[in-house]
Each structure stands twice: as C-alpha cells, then as structure tokens.
Tab-separated table of C-alpha atoms in Angstrom:
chain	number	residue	atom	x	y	z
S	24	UNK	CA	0.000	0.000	0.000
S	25	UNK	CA	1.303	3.551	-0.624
S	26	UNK	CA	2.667	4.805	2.581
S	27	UNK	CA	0.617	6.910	4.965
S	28	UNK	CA	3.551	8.175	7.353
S	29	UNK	CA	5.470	10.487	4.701
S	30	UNK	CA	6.681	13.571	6.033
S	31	UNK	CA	4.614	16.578	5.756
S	32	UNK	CA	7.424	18.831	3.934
S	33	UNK	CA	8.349	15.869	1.900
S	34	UNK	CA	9.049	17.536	-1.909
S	35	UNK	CA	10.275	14.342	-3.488
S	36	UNK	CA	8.888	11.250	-3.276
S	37	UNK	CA	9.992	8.006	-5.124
S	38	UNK	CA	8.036	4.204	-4.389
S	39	UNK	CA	9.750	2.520	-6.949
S	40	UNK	CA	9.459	-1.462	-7.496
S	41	UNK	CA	7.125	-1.981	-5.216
S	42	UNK	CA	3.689	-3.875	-4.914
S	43	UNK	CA	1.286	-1.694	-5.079
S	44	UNK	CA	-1.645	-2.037	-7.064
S	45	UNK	CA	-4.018	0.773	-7.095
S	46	UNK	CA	-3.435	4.320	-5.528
S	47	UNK	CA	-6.498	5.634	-3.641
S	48	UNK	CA	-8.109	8.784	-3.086
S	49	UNK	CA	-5.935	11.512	-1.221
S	50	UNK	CA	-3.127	9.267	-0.884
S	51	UNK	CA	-0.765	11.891	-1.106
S	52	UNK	CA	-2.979	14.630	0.605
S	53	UNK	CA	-0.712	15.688	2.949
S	54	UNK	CA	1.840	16.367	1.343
S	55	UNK	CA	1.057	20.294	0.245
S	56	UNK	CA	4.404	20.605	-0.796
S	57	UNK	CA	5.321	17.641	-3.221
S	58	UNK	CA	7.361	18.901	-6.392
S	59	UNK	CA	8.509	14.987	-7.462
S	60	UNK	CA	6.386	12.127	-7.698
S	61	UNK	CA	7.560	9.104	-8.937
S	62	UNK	CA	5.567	5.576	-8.792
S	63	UNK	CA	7.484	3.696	-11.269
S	64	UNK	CA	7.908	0.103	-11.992
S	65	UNK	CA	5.269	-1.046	-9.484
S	66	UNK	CA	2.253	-2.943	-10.177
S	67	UNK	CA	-0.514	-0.456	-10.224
S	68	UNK	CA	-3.668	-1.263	-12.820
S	69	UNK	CA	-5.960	1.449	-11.303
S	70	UNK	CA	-5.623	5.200	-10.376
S	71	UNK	CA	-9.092	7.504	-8.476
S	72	UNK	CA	-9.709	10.282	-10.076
S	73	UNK	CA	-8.272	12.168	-7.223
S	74	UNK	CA	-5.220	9.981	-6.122
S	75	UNK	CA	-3.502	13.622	-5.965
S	76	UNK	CA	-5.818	15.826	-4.231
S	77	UNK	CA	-3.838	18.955	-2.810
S	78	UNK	CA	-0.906	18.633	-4.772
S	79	UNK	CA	-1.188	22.120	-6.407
S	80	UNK	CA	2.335	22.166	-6.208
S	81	UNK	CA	3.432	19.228	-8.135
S	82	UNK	CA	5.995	19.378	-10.983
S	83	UNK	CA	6.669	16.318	-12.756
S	84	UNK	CA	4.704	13.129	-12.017
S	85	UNK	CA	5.979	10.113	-13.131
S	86	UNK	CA	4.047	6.576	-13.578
S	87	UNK	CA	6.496	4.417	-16.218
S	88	UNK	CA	6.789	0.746	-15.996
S	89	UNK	CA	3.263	-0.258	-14.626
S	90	UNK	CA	-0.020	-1.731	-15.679
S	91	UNK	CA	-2.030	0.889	-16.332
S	92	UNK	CA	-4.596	0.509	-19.280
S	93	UNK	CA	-6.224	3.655	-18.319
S	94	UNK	CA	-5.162	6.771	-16.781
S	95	UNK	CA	-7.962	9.235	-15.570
S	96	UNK	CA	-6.761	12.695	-17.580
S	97	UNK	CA	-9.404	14.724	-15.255
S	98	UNK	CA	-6.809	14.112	-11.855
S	99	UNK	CA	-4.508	16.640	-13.834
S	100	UNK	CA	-6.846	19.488	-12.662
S	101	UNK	CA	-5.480	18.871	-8.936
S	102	UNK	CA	-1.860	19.199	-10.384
S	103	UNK	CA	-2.461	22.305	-12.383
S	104	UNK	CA	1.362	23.130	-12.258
S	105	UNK	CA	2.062	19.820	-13.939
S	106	UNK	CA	5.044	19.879	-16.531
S	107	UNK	CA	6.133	16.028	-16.606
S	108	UNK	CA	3.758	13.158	-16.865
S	109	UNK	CA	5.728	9.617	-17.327
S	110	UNK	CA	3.504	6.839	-19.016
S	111	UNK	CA	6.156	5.020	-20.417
S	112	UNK	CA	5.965	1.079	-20.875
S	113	UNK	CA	2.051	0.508	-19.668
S	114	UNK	CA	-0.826	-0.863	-21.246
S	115	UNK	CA	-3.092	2.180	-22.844
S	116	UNK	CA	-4.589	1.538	-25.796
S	117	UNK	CA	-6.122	5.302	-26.168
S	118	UNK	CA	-5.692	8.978	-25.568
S	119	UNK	CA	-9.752	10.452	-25.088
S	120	UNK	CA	-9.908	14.007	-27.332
S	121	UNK	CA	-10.951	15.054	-23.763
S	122	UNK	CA	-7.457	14.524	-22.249
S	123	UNK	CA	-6.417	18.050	-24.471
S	124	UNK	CA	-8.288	20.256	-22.052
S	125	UNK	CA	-6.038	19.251	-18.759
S	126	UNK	CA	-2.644	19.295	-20.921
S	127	UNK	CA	-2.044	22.947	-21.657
S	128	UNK	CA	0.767	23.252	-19.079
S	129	UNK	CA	2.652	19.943	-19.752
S	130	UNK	CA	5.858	20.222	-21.775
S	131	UNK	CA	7.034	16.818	-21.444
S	132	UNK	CA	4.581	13.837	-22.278
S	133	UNK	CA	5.740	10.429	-22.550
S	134	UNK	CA	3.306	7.613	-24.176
S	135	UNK	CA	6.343	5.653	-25.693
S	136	UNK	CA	5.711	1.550	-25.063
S	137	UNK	CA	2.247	1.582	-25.141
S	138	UNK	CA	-0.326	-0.093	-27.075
S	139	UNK	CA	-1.631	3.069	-28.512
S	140	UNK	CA	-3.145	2.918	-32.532
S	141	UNK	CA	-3.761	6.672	-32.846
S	142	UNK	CA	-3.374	9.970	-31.373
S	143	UNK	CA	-6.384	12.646	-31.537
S	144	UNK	CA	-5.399	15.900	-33.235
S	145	UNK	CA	-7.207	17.736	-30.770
S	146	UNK	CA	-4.787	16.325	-28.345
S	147	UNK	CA	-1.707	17.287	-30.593
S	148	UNK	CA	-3.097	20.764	-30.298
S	149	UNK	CA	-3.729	20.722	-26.850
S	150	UNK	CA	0.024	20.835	-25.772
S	151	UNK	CA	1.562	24.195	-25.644
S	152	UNK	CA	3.942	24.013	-28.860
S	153	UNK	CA	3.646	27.391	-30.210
S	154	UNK	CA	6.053	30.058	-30.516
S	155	UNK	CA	4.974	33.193	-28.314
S	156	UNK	CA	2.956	35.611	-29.537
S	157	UNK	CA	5.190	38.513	-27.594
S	158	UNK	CA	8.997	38.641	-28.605
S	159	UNK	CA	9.605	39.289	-24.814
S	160	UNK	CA	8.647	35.966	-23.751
S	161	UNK	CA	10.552	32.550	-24.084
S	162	UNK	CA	9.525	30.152	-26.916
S	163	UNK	CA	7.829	26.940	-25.537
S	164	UNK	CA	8.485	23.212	-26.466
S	165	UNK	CA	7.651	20.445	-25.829
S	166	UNK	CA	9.094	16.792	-25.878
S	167	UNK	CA	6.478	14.250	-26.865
S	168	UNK	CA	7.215	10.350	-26.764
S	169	UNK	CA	5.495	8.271	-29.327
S	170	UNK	CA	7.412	5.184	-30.347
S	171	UNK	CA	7.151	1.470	-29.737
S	172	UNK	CA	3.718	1.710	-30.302
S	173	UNK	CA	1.049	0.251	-32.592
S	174	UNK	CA	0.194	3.133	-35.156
S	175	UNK	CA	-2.471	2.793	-37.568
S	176	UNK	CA	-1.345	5.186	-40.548
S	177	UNK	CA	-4.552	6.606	-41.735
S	178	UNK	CA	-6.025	10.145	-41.880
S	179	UNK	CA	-6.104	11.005	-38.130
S	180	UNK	CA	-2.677	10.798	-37.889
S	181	UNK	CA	-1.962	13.599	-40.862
S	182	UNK	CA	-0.884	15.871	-38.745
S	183	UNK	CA	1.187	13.992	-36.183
S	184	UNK	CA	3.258	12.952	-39.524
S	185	UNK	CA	3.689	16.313	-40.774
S	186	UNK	CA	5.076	17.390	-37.167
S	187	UNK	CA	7.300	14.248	-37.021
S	188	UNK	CA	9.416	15.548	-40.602
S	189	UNK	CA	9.378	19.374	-39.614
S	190	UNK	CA	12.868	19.712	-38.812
S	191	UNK	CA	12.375	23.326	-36.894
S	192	UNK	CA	9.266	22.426	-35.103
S	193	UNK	CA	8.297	23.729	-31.749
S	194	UNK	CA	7.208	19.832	-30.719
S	195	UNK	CA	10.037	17.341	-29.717
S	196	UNK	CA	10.111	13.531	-30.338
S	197	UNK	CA	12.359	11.777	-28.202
S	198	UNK	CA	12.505	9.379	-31.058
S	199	UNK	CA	11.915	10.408	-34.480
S	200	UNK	CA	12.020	7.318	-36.145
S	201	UNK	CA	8.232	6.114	-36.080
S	202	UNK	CA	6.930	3.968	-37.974
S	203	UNK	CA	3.396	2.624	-39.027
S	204	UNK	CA	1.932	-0.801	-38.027
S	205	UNK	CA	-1.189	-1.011	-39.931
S	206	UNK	CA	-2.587	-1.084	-42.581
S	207	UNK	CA	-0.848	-3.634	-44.648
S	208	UNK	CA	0.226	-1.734	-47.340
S	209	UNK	CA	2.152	0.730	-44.563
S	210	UNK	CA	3.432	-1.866	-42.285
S	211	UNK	CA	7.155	-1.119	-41.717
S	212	UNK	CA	7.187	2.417	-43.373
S	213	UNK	CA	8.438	5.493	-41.867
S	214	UNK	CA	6.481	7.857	-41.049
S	215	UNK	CA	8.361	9.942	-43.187
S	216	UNK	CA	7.107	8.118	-46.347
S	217	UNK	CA	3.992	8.453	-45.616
S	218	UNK	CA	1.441	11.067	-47.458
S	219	UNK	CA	-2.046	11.096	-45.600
S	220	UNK	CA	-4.646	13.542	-46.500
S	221	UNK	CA	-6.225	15.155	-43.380
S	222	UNK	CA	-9.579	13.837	-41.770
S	223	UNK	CA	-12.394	16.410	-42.453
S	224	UNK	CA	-15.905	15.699	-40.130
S	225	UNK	CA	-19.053	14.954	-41.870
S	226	UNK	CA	-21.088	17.362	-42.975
S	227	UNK	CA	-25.037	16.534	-43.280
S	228	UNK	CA	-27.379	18.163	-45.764
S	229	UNK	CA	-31.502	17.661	-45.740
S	230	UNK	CA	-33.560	17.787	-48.870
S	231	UNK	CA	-35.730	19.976	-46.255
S	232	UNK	CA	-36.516	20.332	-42.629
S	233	UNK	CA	-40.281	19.820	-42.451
S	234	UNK	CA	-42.257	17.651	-44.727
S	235	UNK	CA	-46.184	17.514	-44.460
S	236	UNK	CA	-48.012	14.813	-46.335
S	237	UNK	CA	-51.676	13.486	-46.455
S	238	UNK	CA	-52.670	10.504	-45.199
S	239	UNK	CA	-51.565	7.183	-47.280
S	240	UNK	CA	-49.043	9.237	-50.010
S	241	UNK	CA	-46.286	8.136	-50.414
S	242	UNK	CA	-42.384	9.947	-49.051
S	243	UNK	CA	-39.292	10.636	-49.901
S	244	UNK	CA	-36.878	11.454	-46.939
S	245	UNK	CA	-33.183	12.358	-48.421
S	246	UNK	CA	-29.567	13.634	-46.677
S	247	UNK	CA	-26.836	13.737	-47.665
S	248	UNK	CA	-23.155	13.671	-45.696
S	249	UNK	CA	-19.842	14.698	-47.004
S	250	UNK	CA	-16.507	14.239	-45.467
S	251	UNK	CA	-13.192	12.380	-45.398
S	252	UNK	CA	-12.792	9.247	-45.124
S	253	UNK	CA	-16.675	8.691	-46.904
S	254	UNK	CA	-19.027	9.110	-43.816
S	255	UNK	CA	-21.073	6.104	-43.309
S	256	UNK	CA	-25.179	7.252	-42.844
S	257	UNK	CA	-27.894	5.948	-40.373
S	258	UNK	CA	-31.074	7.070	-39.640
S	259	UNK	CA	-32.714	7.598	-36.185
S	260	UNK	CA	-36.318	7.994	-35.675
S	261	UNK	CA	-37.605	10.035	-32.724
S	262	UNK	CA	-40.624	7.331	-31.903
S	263	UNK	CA	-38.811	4.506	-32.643
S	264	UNK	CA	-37.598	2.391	-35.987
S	265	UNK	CA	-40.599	1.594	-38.542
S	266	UNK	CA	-39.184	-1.735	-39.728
S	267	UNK	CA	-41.646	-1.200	-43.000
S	268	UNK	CA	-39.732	1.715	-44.582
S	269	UNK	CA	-36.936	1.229	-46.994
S	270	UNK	CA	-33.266	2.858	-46.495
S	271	UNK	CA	-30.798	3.054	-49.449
S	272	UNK	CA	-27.978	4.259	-49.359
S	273	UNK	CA	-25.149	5.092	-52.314
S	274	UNK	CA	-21.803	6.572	-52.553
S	275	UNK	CA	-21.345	7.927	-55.754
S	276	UNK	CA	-17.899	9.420	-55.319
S	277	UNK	CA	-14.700	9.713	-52.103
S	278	UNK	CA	-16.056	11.865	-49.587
S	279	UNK	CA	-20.024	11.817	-50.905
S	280	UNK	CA	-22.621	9.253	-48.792
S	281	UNK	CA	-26.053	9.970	-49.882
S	282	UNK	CA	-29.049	8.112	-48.304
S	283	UNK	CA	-32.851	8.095	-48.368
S	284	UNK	CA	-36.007	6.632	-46.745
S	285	UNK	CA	-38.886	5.581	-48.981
S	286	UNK	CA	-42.170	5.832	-47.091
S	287	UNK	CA	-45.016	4.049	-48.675
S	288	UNK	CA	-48.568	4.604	-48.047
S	289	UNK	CA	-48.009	6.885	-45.153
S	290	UNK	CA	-49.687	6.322	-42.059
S	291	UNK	CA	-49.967	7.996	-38.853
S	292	UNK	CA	-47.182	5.771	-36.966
S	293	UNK	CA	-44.887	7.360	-39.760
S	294	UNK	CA	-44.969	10.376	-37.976
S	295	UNK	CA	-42.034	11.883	-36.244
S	296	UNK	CA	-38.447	13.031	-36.552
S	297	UNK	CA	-35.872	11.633	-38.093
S	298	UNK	CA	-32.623	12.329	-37.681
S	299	UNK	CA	-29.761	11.612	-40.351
S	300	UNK	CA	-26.711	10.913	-38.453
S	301	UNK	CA	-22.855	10.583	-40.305
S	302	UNK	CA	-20.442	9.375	-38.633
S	303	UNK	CA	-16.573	9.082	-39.482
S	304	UNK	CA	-12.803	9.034	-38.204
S	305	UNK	CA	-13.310	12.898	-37.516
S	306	UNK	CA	-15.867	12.652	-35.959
S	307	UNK	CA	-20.112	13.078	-36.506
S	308	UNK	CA	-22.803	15.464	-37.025
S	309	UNK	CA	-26.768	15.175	-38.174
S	310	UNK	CA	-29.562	16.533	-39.018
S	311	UNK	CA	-33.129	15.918	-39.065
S	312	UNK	CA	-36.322	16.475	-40.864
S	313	UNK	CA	-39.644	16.260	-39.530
S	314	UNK	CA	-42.564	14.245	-40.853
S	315	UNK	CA	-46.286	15.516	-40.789
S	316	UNK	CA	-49.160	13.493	-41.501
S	317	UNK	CA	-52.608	15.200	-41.515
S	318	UNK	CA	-55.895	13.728	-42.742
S	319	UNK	CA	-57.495	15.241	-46.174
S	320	UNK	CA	-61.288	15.465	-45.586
S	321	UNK	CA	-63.618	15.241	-48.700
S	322	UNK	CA	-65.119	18.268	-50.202
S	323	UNK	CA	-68.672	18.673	-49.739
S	324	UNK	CA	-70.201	18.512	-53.271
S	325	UNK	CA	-74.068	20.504	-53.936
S	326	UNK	CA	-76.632	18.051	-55.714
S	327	UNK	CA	-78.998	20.166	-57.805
S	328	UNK	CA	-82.186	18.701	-58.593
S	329	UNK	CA	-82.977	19.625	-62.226
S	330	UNK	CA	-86.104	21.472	-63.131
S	331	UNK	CA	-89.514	18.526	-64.954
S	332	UNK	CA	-89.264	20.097	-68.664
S	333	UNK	CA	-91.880	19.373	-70.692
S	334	UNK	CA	-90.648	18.485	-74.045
S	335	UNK	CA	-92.299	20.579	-77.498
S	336	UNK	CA	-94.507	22.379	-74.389
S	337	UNK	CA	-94.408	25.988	-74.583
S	338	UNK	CA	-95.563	27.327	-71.182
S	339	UNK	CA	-99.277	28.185	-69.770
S	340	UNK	CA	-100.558	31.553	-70.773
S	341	UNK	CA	-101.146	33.814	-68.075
S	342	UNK	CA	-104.628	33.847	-66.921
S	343	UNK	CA	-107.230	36.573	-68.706
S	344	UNK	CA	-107.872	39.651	-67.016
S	345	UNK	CA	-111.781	39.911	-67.517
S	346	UNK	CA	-113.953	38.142	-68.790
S	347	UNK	CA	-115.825	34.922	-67.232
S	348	UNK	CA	-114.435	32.958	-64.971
S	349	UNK	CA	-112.752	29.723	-65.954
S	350	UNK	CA	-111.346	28.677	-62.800
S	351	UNK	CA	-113.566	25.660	-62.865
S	352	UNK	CA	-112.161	24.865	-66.804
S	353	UNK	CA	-109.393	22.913	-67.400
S	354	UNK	CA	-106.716	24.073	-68.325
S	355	UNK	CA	-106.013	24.584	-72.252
S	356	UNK	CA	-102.426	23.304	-73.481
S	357	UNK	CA	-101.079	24.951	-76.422
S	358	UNK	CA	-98.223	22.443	-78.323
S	359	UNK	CA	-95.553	23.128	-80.272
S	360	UNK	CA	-95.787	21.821	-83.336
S	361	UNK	CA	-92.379	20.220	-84.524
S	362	UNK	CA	-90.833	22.586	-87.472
S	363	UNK	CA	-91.388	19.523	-90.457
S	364	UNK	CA	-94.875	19.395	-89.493
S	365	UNK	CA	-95.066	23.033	-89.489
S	366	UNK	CA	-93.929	22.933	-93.114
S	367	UNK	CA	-96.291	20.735	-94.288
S	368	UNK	CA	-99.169	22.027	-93.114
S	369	UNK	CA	-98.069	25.959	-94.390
S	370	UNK	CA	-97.856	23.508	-97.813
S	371	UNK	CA	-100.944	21.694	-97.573
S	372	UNK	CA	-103.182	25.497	-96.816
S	373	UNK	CA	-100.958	26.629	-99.777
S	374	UNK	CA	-102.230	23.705	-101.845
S	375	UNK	CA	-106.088	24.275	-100.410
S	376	UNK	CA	-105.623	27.904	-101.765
S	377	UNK	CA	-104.556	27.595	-105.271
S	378	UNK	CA	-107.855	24.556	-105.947
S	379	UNK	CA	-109.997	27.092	-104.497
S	380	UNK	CA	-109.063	29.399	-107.006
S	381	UNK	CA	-109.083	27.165	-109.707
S	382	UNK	CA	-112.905	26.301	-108.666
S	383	UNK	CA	-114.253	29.410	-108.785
S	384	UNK	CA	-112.634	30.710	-112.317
C-alpha cells in the first residue's frame, strides 16, 4: 500500500518497485508541498480520479513501468502546475480528445511503449507548442514520446506525420524514427514516407426540414453527408424504428454518402423526426427532418335537382284579365308543333288555296 507516514514537507517522493496495485483517493494529501512524484515500476492497474488531491504544487509526475490501461486525464486538474507526466511502458490503448483540455501546461509527455493505434489531433493541439505571440517571452516546447507503439497510418494521424518531418518544429520527439503498423500496405514504413490527406468531419445536408403529407401518399426522406474518409449514414427515428420503410444508401464518389427513406402509403405511426446521423474518423454530425401526416377530408359537393321540362310544351298563358271565370275549366295546353310538321301544313293550306281558285274561275 502507498505509505501513509510520509513527512509533511516531503518535496520528493519516489516508491519505486514496489507492490502496489491501485493508488487511492488523497493518498498523497498531505503532502502540500510535493514537487517529485515518482511511482514507477510497481504494479498499479488502477488510479481515483483524485489519487492527488492537494498537490497544487506538483511538478513532474511520473508513472512508467506499470499496468495501467487507463489513466484518468481529469486528476490533472489537482496538479495544475504539472510539466512532466511519465507513461512510459504501460498498457493504454487510447488517448480520449478530452485529455487536451487538462494538458495545456505539460511540456514533457511520454506515451512511448504503449499499445496506442492513434493519437487525436485535438490532443496534438492541446500541448503548448507554439512560438509566443510577444517577442519578450521565451519560446515553448515540448518533448512528446510516441514510439514502440502500434500506429495505424490513416487520416487522423496527418498531422502527427507532418510534425514528425518538420525539422524546426516547436514539438520534440524523443525518437523520431516512427513507424506505421497497420494497414498492410504501410506496415514497416516510416512515417516519413507516408502522405495522408487530413480527416475532415461529416457534414449533413436535408432535402428539407419539415415535410407535411396526407394521409396514405407516399415519401421521400433524403440527406446527404460529405466528409473524409466517406461518412457512413444511419437514420434515427424520434418514436422509434418503422421496420416497413426502406433505407438506401449510395456513394457515388470519395467523400459523398447519400441516403434516403422511402415511405409508402403513409400512415400515422410514420410520424415523427428523423434524424440523419454521419459518422466518421473525424468525428459526426446530423440533421433531421420532420414528418407531418394530416388527414385530407372530402369536399362537400351541392346536388342540384334539375327542373320537370316538358318536351315541345311551350308554357301556360297567363290567366285573362276579364272576362268569365274559368277557374272551374281545365286548363287549355297549347303544343308546339315540330318545325317539319309546321312545313307541311303551311304547304298543304298553300295547296287548299290555289284549288280554291281554280274552282271558282
């Protein structure tokens, strides 16, 4: 166990080869004054989060040669005068993009011996490499140990490469000759060699943000993602997935994902937001479009009864003004004649005339 019986106005402290296992919370709290910690070559797999409460003074912190698979980065805010951290020769297999934010004063990192595949660029940028903005004060570097570990040569390491062949850089390797691990075609190249194109995030574009659709029609919901390497697409519905819709999805060119959902005879349960999510070594990003169904009710139509016509009728005449009365009479109805019949008959009184004539000459 880590001793509890250290001096007070101990400033270095070294528990080397030892067998302890985990360091607890506070162990070192007493010791307000602690520049040097060392806790190397011991057998310790597990660290609290605040294994160095109150030691605001702490310089250099070293933790090589254990068995440490992860290290919690958010102890660092108790040590904010940190310059040294040690993780040589342990077991971590990652570096979270959140470590950056607790590495701004640290000018010496060592990672060499690890199992690590990549390193975040956010976490390259986090360390304070950067020549000063004023002339007055002294330009910072930093040393940075990378090797003997298991680097996968791909976009996110783009810019760790282009750092490692800058020959006036403000960050240091303690060994410059790195080389690549994966994929095949890199295994056993210097990092030198290699030419990667940077990682760009995905960037998600909707056909629209708001779709309303009657009842039963039939959808289209389209996005589109761009980004490098080719962002891969899903989609996530607010309500839950609707096994019965159809997702396809092309890539038509590097760096271009497209995808769509077909929607046939839209019901109700269709309803919702969906949310196009793209996803890559960079990192992800969405966006969604919302679905409206509303019923359609049926226009209300006027029937108009047609008016009884009375075919080749001409209408009543209007009753006489004087004269007897005729209310008890029935009524007279006056046809229309059709116009052939008309004809003849102007023909036939024609005819009538002209043997009249003849008659009496």
């Amino acid at each position: 166990m880590v001793p509890a019986d250290v001096p007070s106005d101990t400033f270095k402290l070294r528990l080397q080869k030892t067998s302890v296992v985990r360091v607890p919370k506070a162990s070192f709290s007493s010791l307000g004054r602690l520049l040097y910690l060392w806790l190397t070559y011991n057998s310790i797999t597990t660290l609290h989060p605040r294994s160095f409460a109150n030691l605001s003074a702490l310089h250099e912190l070293r933790l090589d040669g254990n068995l440490l698979s992860v290290f919690p980065w958010d102890a660092l805010r108790d040590m904010p005068r940190l310059r040294t951290l040690g993780l040589h020769n342990n077991r971590l297999t990652r570096i979270p993009v959140h470590a950056a934010r607790y590495l701004g004063n640290v000018t010496y990192l060592d990672l060499s011996s690890n199992r690590l595949t990549t390193l975040p660029n956010e976490v390259i940028a986090g360390l304070p490499f950067y020549p000063p903005f004023n002339p007055g004060q002294p330009q910072r570097r930093v040393v940075l140990g990378l090797q003997d570990n298991l680097w996968v040569c791909d976009c996110r390491l783009a810019l760790l490469l282009e750092l490692s062949r800058t020959t006036e850089s403000y960050l240091v390797l303690l060994d410059r000759y790195l080389v690549c691990s994966s994929p095949k075609g890199f295994s056993g190249v210097p990092f030198q060699s290699v030419e990667l194109p940077h990682c760009v995030k995905p960037s998600v574009l909707t056909s629209t943000t708001e779709i309303i659709t009657p009842l039963g029609s039939n959808v289209m919901v389209r996005c589109e993602a761009t980004g490098f390497p080719t962002p891969a697409l899903i989609w996530i519905k607010s309500a839950g997935p609707n096994d019965s819709n159809t997702v396809l999805q092309n890539s038509p060119q590097v760096g271009l994902r497209w995808s769509y959902i077909s929607l046939s005879g839209i019901s109700y349960g269709d309803a919702g937001e969906y949310r196009c999510r793209a996803h890559n070594m960079a990192g992800s990003s969405e966006a969604s479009i919302s679905v409206d169904v509303v019923r359609v009710m049926p226009r209300k139509t006027a029937f108009k009864i047609p008016a009884q016509k009375l075919v080749n009728e001409s209408p009543l005449p209007p009753p006489p003004q004087s004269g007897p009365s005729v209310s008890n009479a029935p009524p007279r109805r006056y046809m229309n004649a059709p116009k052939d019949s008309r004809d003849q008959m102007k023909r036939d009184k024609m005819k009538r005339n002209k043997m009249s004539a003849l008659q009496m000459k």
